[in-house]
CSV table of C-alpha atoms in Angstrom, one decimal:
chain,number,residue,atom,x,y,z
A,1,UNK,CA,42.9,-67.0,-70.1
A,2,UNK,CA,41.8,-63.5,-70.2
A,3,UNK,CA,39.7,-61.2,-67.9
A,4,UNK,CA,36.7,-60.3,-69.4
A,5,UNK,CA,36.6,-56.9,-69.9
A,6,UNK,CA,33.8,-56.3,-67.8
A,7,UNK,CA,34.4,-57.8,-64.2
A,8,UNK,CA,36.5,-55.2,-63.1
A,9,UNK,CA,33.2,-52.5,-63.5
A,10,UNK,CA,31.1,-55.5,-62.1
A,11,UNK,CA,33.3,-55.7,-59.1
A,12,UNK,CA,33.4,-51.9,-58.5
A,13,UNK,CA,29.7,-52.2,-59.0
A,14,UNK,CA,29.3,-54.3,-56.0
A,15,UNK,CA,32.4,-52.8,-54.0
A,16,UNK,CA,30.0,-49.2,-54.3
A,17,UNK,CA,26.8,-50.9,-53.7
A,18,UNK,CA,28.2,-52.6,-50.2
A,19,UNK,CA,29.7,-49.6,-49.2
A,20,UNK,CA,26.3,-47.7,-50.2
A,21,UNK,CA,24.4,-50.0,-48.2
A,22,UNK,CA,26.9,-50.1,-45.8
A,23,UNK,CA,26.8,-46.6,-44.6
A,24,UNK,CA,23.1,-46.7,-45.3
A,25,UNK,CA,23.1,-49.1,-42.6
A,26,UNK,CA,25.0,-46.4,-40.0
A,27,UNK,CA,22.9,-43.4,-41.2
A,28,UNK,CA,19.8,-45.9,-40.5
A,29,UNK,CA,21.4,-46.9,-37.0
A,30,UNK,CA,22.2,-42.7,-36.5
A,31,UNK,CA,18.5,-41.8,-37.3
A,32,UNK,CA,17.2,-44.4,-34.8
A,33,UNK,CA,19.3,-43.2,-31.9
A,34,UNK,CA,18.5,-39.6,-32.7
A,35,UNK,CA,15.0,-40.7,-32.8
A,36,UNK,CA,14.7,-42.6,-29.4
A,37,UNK,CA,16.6,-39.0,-27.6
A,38,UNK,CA,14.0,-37.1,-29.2
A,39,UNK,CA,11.1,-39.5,-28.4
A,40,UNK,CA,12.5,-41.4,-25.3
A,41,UNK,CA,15.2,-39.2,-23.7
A,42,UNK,CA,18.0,-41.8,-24.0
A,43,UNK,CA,19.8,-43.5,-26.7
A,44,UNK,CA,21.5,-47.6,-26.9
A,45,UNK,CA,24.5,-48.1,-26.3
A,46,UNK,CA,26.6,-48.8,-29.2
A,47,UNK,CA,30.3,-49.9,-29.5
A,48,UNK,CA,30.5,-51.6,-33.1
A,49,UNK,CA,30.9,-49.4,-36.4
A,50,UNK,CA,33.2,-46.5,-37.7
A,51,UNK,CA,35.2,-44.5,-35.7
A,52,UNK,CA,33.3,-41.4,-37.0
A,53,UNK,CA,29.9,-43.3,-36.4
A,54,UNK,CA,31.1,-44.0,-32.4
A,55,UNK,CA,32.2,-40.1,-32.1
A,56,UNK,CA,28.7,-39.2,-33.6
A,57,UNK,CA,27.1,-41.6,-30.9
A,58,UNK,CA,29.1,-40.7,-28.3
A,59,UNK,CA,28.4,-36.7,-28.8
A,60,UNK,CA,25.0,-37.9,-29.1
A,61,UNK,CA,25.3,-39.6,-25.3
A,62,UNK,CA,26.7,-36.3,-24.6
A,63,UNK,CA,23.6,-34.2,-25.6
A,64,UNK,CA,21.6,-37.3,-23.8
A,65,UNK,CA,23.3,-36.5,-20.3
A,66,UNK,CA,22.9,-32.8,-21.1
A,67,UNK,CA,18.9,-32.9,-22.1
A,68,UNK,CA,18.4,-35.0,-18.6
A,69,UNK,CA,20.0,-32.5,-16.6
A,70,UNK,CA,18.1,-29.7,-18.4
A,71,UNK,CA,15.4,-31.8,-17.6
A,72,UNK,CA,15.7,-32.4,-14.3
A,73,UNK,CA,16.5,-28.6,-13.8
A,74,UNK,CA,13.6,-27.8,-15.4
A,75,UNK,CA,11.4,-30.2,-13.4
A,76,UNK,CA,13.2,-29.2,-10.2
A,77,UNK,CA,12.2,-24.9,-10.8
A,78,UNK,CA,8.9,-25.9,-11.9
A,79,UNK,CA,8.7,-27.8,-8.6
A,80,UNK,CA,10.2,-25.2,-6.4
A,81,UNK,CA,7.9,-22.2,-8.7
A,82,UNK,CA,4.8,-24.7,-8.0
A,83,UNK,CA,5.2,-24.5,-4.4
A,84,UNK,CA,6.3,-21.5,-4.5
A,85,UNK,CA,3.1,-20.5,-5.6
A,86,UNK,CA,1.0,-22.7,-3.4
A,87,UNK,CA,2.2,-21.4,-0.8
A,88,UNK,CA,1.4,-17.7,-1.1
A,89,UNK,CA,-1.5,-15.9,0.9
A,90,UNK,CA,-1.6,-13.6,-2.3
A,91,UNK,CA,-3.1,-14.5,-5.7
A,92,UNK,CA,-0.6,-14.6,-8.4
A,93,UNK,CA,-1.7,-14.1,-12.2
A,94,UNK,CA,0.3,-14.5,-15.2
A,95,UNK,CA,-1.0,-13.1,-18.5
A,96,UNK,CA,0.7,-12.6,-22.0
A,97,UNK,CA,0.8,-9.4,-24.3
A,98,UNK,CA,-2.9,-10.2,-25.5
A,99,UNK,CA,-3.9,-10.2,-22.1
A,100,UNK,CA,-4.4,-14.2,-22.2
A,101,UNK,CA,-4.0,-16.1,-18.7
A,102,UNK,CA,-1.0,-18.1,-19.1
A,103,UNK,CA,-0.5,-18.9,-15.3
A,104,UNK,CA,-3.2,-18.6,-11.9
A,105,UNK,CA,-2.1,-20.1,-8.7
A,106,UNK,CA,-4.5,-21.9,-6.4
A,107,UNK,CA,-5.1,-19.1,-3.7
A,108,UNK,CA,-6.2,-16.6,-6.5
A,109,UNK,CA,-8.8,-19.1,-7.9
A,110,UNK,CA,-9.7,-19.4,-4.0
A,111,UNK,CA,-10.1,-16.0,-3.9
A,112,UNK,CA,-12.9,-15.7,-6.5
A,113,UNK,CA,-14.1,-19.2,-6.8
A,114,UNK,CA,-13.0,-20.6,-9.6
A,115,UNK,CA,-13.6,-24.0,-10.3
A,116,UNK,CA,-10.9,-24.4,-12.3
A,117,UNK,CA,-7.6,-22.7,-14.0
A,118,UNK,CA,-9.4,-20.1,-16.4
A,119,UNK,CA,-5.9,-20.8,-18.9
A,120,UNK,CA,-6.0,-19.4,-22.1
A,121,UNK,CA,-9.1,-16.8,-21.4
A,122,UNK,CA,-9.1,-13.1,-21.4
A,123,UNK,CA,-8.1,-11.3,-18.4
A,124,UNK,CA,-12.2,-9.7,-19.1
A,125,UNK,CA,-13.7,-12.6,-19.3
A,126,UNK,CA,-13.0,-14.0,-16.2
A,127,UNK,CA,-12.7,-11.1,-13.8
A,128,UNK,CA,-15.2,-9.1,-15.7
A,129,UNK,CA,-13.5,-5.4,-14.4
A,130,UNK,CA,-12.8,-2.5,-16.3
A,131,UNK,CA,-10.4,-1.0,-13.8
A,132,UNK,CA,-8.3,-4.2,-13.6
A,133,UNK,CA,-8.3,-4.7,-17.2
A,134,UNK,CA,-7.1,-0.6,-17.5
A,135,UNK,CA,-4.3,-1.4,-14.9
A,136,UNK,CA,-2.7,-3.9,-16.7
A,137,UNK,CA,-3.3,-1.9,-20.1
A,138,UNK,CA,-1.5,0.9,-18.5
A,139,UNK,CA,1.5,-1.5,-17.2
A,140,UNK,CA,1.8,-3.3,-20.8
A,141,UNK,CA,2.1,0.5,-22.4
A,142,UNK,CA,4.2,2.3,-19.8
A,143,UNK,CA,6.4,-0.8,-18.7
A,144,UNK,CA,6.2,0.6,-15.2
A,145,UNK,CA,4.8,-1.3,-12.6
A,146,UNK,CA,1.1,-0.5,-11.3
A,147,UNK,CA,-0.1,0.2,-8.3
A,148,UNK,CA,-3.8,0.2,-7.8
A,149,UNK,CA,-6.4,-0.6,-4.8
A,150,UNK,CA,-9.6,-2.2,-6.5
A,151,UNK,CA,-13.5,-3.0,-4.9
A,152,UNK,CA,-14.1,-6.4,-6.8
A,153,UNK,CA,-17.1,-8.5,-6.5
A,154,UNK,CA,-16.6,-12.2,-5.4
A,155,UNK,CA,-18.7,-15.4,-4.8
A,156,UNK,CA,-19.4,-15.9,-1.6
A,157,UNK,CA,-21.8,-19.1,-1.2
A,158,UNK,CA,-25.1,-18.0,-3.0
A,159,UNK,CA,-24.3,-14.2,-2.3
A,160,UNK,CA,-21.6,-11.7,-4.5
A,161,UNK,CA,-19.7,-9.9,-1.7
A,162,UNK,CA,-17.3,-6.5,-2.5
A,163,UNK,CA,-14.0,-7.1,-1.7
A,164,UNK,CA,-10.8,-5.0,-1.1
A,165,UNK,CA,-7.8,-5.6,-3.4
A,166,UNK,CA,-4.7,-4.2,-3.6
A,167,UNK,CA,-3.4,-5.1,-7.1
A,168,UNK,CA,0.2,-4.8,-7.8
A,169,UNK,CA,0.9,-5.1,-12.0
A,170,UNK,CA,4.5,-5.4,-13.8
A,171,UNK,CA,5.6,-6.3,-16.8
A,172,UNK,CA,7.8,-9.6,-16.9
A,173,UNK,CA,11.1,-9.8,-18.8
A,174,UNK,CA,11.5,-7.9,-21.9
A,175,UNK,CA,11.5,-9.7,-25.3
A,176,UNK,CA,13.3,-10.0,-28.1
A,177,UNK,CA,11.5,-6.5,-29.8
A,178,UNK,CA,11.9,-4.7,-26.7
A,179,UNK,CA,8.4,-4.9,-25.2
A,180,UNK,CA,7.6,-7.3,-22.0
A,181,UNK,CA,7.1,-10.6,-22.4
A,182,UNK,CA,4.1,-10.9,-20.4
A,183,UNK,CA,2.4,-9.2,-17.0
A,184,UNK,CA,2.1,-10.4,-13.8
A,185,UNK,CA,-0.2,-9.1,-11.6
A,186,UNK,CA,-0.4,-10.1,-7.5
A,187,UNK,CA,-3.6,-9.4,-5.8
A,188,UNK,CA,-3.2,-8.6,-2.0
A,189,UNK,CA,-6.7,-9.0,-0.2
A,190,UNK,CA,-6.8,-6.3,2.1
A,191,UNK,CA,-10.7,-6.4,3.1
A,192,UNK,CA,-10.2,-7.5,6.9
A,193,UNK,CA,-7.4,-4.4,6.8
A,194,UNK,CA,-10.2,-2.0,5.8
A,195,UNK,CA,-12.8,-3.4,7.6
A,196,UNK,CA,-10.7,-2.6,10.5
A,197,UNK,CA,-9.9,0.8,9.9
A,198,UNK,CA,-13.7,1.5,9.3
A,199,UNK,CA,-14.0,0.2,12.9
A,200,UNK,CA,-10.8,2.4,14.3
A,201,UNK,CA,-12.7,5.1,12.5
A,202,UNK,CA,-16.3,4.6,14.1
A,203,UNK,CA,-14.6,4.0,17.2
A,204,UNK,CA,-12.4,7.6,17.3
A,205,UNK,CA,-16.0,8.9,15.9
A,206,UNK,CA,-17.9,7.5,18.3
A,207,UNK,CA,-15.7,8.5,21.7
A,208,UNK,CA,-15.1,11.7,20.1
A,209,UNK,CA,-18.9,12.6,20.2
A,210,UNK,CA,-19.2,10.8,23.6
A,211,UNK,CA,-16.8,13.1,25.2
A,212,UNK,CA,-17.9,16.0,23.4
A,213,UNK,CA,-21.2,16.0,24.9
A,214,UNK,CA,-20.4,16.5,28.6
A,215,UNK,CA,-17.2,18.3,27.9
A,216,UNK,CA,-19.2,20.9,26.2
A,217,UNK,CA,-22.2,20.9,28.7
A,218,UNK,CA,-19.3,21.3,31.5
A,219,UNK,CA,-17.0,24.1,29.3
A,220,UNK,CA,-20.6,26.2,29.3
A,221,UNK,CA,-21.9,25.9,32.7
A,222,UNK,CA,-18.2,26.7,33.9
A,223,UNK,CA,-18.2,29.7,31.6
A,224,UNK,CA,-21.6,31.0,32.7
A,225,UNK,CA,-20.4,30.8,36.3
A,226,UNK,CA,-17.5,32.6,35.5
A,227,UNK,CA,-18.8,35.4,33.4
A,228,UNK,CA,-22.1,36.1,34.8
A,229,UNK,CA,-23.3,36.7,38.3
A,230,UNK,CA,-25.6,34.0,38.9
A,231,UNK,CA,-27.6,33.5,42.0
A,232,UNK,CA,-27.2,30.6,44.5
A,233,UNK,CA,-29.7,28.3,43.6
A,234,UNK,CA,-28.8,28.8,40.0
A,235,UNK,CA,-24.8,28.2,40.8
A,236,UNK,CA,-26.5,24.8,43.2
A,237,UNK,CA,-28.4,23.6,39.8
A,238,UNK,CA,-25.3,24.6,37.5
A,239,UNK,CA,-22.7,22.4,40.1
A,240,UNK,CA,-25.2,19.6,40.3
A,241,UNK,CA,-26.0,19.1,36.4
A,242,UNK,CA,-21.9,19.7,36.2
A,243,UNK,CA,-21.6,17.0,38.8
A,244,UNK,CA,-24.0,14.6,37.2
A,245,UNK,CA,-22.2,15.0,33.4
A,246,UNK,CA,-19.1,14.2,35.3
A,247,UNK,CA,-20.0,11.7,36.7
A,248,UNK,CA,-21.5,10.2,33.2
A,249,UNK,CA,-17.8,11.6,31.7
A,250,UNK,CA,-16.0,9.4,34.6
A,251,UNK,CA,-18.1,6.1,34.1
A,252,UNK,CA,-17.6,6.7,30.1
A,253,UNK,CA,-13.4,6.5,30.3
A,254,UNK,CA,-13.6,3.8,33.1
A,255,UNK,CA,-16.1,1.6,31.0
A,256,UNK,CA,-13.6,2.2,28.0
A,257,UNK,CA,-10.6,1.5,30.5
A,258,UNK,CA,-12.0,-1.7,31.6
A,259,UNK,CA,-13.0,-3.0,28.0
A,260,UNK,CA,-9.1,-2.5,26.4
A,261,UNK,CA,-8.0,-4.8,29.5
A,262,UNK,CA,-10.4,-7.2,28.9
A,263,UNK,CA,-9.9,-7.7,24.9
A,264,UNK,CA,-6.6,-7.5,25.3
A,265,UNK,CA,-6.7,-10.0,28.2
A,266,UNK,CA,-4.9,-8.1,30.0
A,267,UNK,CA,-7.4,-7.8,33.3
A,268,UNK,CA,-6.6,-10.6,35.9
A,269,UNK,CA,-9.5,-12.6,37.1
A,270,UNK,CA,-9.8,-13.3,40.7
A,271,UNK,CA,-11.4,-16.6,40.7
A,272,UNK,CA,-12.9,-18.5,43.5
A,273,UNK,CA,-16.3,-20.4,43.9
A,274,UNK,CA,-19.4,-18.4,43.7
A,275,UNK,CA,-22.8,-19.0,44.5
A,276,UNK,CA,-25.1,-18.2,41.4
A,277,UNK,CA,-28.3,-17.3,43.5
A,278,UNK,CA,-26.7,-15.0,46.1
A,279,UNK,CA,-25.3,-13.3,43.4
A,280,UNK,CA,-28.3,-13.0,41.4
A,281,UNK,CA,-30.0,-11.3,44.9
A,282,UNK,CA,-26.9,-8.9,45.7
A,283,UNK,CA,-27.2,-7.8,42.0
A,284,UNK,CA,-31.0,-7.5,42.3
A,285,UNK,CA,-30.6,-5.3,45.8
A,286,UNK,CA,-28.8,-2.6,43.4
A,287,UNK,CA,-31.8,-2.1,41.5
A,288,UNK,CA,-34.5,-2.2,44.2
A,289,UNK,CA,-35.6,1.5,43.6
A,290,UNK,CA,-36.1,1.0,39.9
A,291,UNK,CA,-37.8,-2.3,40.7
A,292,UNK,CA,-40.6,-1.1,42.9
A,293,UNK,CA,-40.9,2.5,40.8
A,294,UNK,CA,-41.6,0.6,38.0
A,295,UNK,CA,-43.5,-2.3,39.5
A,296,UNK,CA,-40.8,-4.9,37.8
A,297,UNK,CA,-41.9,-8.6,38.7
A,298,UNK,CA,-38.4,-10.7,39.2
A,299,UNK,CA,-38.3,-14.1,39.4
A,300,UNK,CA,-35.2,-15.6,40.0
A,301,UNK,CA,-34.4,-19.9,39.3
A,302,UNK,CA,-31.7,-21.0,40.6
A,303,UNK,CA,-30.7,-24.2,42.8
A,304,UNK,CA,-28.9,-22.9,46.3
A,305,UNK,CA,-26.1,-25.3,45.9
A,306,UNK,CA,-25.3,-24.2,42.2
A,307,UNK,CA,-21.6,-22.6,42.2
A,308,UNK,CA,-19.3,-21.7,39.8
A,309,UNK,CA,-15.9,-21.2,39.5
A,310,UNK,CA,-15.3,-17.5,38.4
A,311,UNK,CA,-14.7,-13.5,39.0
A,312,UNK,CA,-17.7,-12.2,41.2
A,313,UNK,CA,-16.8,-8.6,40.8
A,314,UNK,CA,-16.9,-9.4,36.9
A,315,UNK,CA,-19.7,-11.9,36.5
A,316,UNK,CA,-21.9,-9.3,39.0
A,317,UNK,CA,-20.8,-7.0,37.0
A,318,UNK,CA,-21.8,-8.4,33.8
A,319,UNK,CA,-25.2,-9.2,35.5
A,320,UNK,CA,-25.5,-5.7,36.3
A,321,UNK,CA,-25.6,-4.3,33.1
A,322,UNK,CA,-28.3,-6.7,31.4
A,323,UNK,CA,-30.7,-6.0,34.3
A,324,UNK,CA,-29.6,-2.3,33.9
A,325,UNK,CA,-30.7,-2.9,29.7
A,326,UNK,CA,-33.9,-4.6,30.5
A,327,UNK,CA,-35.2,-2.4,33.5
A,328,UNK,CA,-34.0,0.8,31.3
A,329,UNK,CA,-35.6,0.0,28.1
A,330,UNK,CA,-38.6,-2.1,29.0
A,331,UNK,CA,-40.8,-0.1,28.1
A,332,UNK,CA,-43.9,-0.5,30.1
A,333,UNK,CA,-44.9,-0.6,33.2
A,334,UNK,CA,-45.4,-4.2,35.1
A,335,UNK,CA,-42.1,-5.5,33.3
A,336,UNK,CA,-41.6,-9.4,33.8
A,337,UNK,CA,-37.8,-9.8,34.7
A,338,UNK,CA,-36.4,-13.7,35.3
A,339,UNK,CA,-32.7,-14.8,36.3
A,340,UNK,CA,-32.6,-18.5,35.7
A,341,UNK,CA,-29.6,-20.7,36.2
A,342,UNK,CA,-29.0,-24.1,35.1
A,343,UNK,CA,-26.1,-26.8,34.3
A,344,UNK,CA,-26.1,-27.9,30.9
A,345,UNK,CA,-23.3,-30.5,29.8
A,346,UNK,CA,-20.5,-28.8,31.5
A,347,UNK,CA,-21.5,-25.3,31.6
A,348,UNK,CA,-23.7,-23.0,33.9
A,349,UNK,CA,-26.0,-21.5,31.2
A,350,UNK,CA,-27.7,-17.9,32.5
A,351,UNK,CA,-30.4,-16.3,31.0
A,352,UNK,CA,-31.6,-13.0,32.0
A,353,UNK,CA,-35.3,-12.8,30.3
A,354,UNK,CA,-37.6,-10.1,30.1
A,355,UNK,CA,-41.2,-9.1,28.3
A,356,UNK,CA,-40.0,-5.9,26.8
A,357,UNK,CA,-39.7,-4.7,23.3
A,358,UNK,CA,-37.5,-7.0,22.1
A,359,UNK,CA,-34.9,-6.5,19.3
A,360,UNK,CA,-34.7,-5.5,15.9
A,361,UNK,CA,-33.9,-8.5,14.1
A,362,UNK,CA,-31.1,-6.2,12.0
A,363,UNK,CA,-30.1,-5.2,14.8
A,364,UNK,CA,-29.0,-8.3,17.1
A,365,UNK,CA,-26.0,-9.3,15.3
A,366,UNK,CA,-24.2,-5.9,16.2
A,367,UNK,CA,-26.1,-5.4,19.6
A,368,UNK,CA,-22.4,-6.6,21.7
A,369,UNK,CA,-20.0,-3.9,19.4
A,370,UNK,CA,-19.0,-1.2,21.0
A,371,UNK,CA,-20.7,2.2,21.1
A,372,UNK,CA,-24.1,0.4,19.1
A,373,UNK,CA,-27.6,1.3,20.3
A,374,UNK,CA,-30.4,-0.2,19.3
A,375,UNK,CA,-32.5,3.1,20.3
A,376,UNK,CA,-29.6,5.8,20.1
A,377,UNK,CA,-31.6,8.5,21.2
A,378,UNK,CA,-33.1,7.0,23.9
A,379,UNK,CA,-30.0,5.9,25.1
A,380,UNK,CA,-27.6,8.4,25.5
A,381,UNK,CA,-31.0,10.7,27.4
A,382,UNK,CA,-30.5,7.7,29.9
A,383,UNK,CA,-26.8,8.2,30.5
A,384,UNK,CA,-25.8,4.9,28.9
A,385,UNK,CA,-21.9,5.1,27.6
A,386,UNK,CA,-22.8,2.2,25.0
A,387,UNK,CA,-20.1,-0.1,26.0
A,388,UNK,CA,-22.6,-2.7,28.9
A,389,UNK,CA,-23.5,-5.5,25.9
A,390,UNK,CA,-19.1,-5.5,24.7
A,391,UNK,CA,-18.4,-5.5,28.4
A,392,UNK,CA,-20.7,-8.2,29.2
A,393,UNK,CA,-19.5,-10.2,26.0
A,394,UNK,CA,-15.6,-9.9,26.5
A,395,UNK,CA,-16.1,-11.2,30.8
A,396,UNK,CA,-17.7,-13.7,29.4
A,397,UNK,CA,-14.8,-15.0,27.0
A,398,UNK,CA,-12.1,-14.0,29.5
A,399,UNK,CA,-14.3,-17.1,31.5
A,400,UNK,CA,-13.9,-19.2,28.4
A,401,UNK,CA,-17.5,-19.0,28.0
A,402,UNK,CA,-19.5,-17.7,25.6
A,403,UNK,CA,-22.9,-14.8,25.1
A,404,UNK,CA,-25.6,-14.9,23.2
A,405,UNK,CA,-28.8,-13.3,22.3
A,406,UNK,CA,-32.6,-14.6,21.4
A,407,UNK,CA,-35.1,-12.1,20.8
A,408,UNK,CA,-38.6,-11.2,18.5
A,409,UNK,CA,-39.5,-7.8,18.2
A,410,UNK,CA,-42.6,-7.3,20.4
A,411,UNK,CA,-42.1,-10.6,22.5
A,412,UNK,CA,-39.6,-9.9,24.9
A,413,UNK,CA,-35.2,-10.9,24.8
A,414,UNK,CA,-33.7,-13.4,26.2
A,415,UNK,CA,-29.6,-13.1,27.2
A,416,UNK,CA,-27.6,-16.2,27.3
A,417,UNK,CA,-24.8,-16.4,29.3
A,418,UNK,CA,-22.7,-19.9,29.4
A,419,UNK,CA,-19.4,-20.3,31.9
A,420,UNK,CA,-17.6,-23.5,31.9
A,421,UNK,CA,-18.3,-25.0,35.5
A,422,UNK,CA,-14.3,-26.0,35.5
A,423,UNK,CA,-12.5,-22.2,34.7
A,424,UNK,CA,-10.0,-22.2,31.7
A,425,UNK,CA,-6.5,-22.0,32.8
């Protein structure tokens, strides 16, 4: 019996089409596991097949072991930039080459109350500066870094407030063409730093002119007397107002002696238990002469038995200088003075009240800074060196207590003065 001619093609027929589906099956099984590393990160486990199938799938659990560390790296620097980032008391901005934030860390949206990460907005847009916006222009066409100190407005509660910056700009990592990749820029708040150095300033200003005044009044008279032949009672006027500016020259560098020692905390405090109303008297005894020549009424309130643990050459002295405020810029005749003393919680609370002109209500919130007067010209014709209110304040603290002021312009000031009854160690 013969073959028919066409089995054999029949049989290579099918023999093609297995193998066809065959490896149509593998390629199927290959495009699955490439799918589930691209989709899932991990591919199954396969044993069965062609050799060259397994080698495929076992480069392909290669590249999954590879991707996963790649990953983890990834995750791990992203971590580490994160809190990195987080961390830092400067604000950290990241922008592209069309000026595009890519990148803001927390303490910079802190900084100028963002609600949220302005990503993917102009640089413009959300800061609203021309001079930052020229800073960064100038790093992205010199590709040299930027130094530049900017006054920026920032939220504040209800209320824009200016703001020192110093703002340092570079370009990141240069790109394939040449150019950077991007530009970051680090903001460095330094408003606390210049608000310091305008009080340095004021300060040098300020004991500059103090010491000028009876330096020069001194330098003259001594000049005169040298120079000139002046008469006795002339040379006995000359000595005394010399004498006096002295005097007002000594009490000016001891005040500021005794107010570096006591911010710095460097002035011991002798404390033992003192007796509030015998103090208020000694204190008052000082000031008899001005009392009756100006027809003060005192009133003092205070319980015998109330002590307090603290300094008595500091807390008279303290006391001292309010009375010495209240008698010197009353303002009238018939001035109402009162001391009162009380226990409140567990604090003495004293309040030196008077009925004179009161405060300027701009006024009262720099009335215990050093060198302010409320009435400048008036003050330094009275011989005042400006530092009594900063004295009075930093006893106080070096007490652990605390000073504080409640006035109306016309109606009078009251100073409050609380100690702790049990003295910080």
């Amino acid at each position: 019996m013969s073959i028919p001619w066409w089995l054999p093609w029949l049989l290579l027929e099918l023999a093609t089409a297995g193998s066809a589906f065959f490896l149509w099956r593998q390629l199927v099984r290959l495009h699955h596991g490439v799918r589930g590393l691209v989709t899932e990160g991990k591919l199954p486990y396969r044993r069965d097949g062609p050799t060259v199938v397994q080698a495929t799938f076992k480069d392909l659990y290669r590249l999954e072991v590879r991707l996963r560390e790649i990953g983890q790296q990834i995750a791990d620097e992203d971590f580490s930039l994160r809190a990195i980032l987080s961390s830092m008391v400067e604000g950290v901005l990241i922008l592209d080459r069309q000026f595009q934030v890519r990148l803001i860390n927390q303490r910079l949206q802190d900084m100028f109350q963002l609600p949220r990460a302005p990503l993917g907005r102009t640089v413009m847009e959300v800061f609203r500066n021309h001079l930052l916006h020229q800073v960064i222009q100038r790093t992205l066409g010199t590709g040299s870094p930027q130094f530049e100190e900017l006054q920026m407005e920032v939220n504040e509660g209800e209320r824009p407030a200016t703001r020192h910056f110093q703002v340092t700009s570079v370009g990141m990592r240069p790109d394939r063409e040449g150019g950077s990749a991007g530009i970051l820029v680090i903001f460095h708040d330094i408003t606390q730093m210049r608000a310091l150095e305008a009080v340095r300033k004021e300060f040098v200003a300020n004991v500059s002119h103090e010491l000028r005044t009876p330096l020069s009044i001194l330098s003259g008279y001594l000049e005169t007397l040298l120079d000139d032949e002046v008469d006795p009672v002339t040379t006995k006027r000359f000595l005394e107002t010399m004498h006096r500016h002295a005097k007002r020259l000594n009490a000016l560098v001891e005040d500021l002696l005794l107010l570096s020692q006591l911010e710095s905390r460097r002035l011991p405090l002798h404390l033992e238990s003192v007796g509030v109303r015998s103090c208020f008297q000694q204190v008052l005894e000082r000031f008899d002469s001005v009392i009756q020549a100006t027809q003060t009424a005192v009133t003092v309130v205070a319980p015998e038995e109330l002590t307090v643990q603290a300094d008595p050459f500091r807390v008279e002295q303290a006391l001292f200088n309010l009375i010495d405020n209240a008698l010197k810029y009353g303002g009238k005749p018939g001035l109402k003075l009162t001391l009162r003393a009380e226990v409140e919680g567990n604090d003495l609370v004293i309040r030196v009240i008077d009925n004179g002109p009161g405060i300027p209500l701009s006024d009262q919130p720099h009335i215990f800074e050093r060198f302010y007067r409320v009435y400048k010209d008036r003050s330094r014709d009275g011989g005042g060196t400006g530092l009594g209110l900063s004295i009075v304040k930093h006893t106080v603290l070096a007490h652990g207590g605390s000073v504080g002021v409640d006035s109306s312009p016309g109606k009078g000031s009251t100073f409050i003065l609380r100690l702790p009854l049990v003295p910080v160690s």
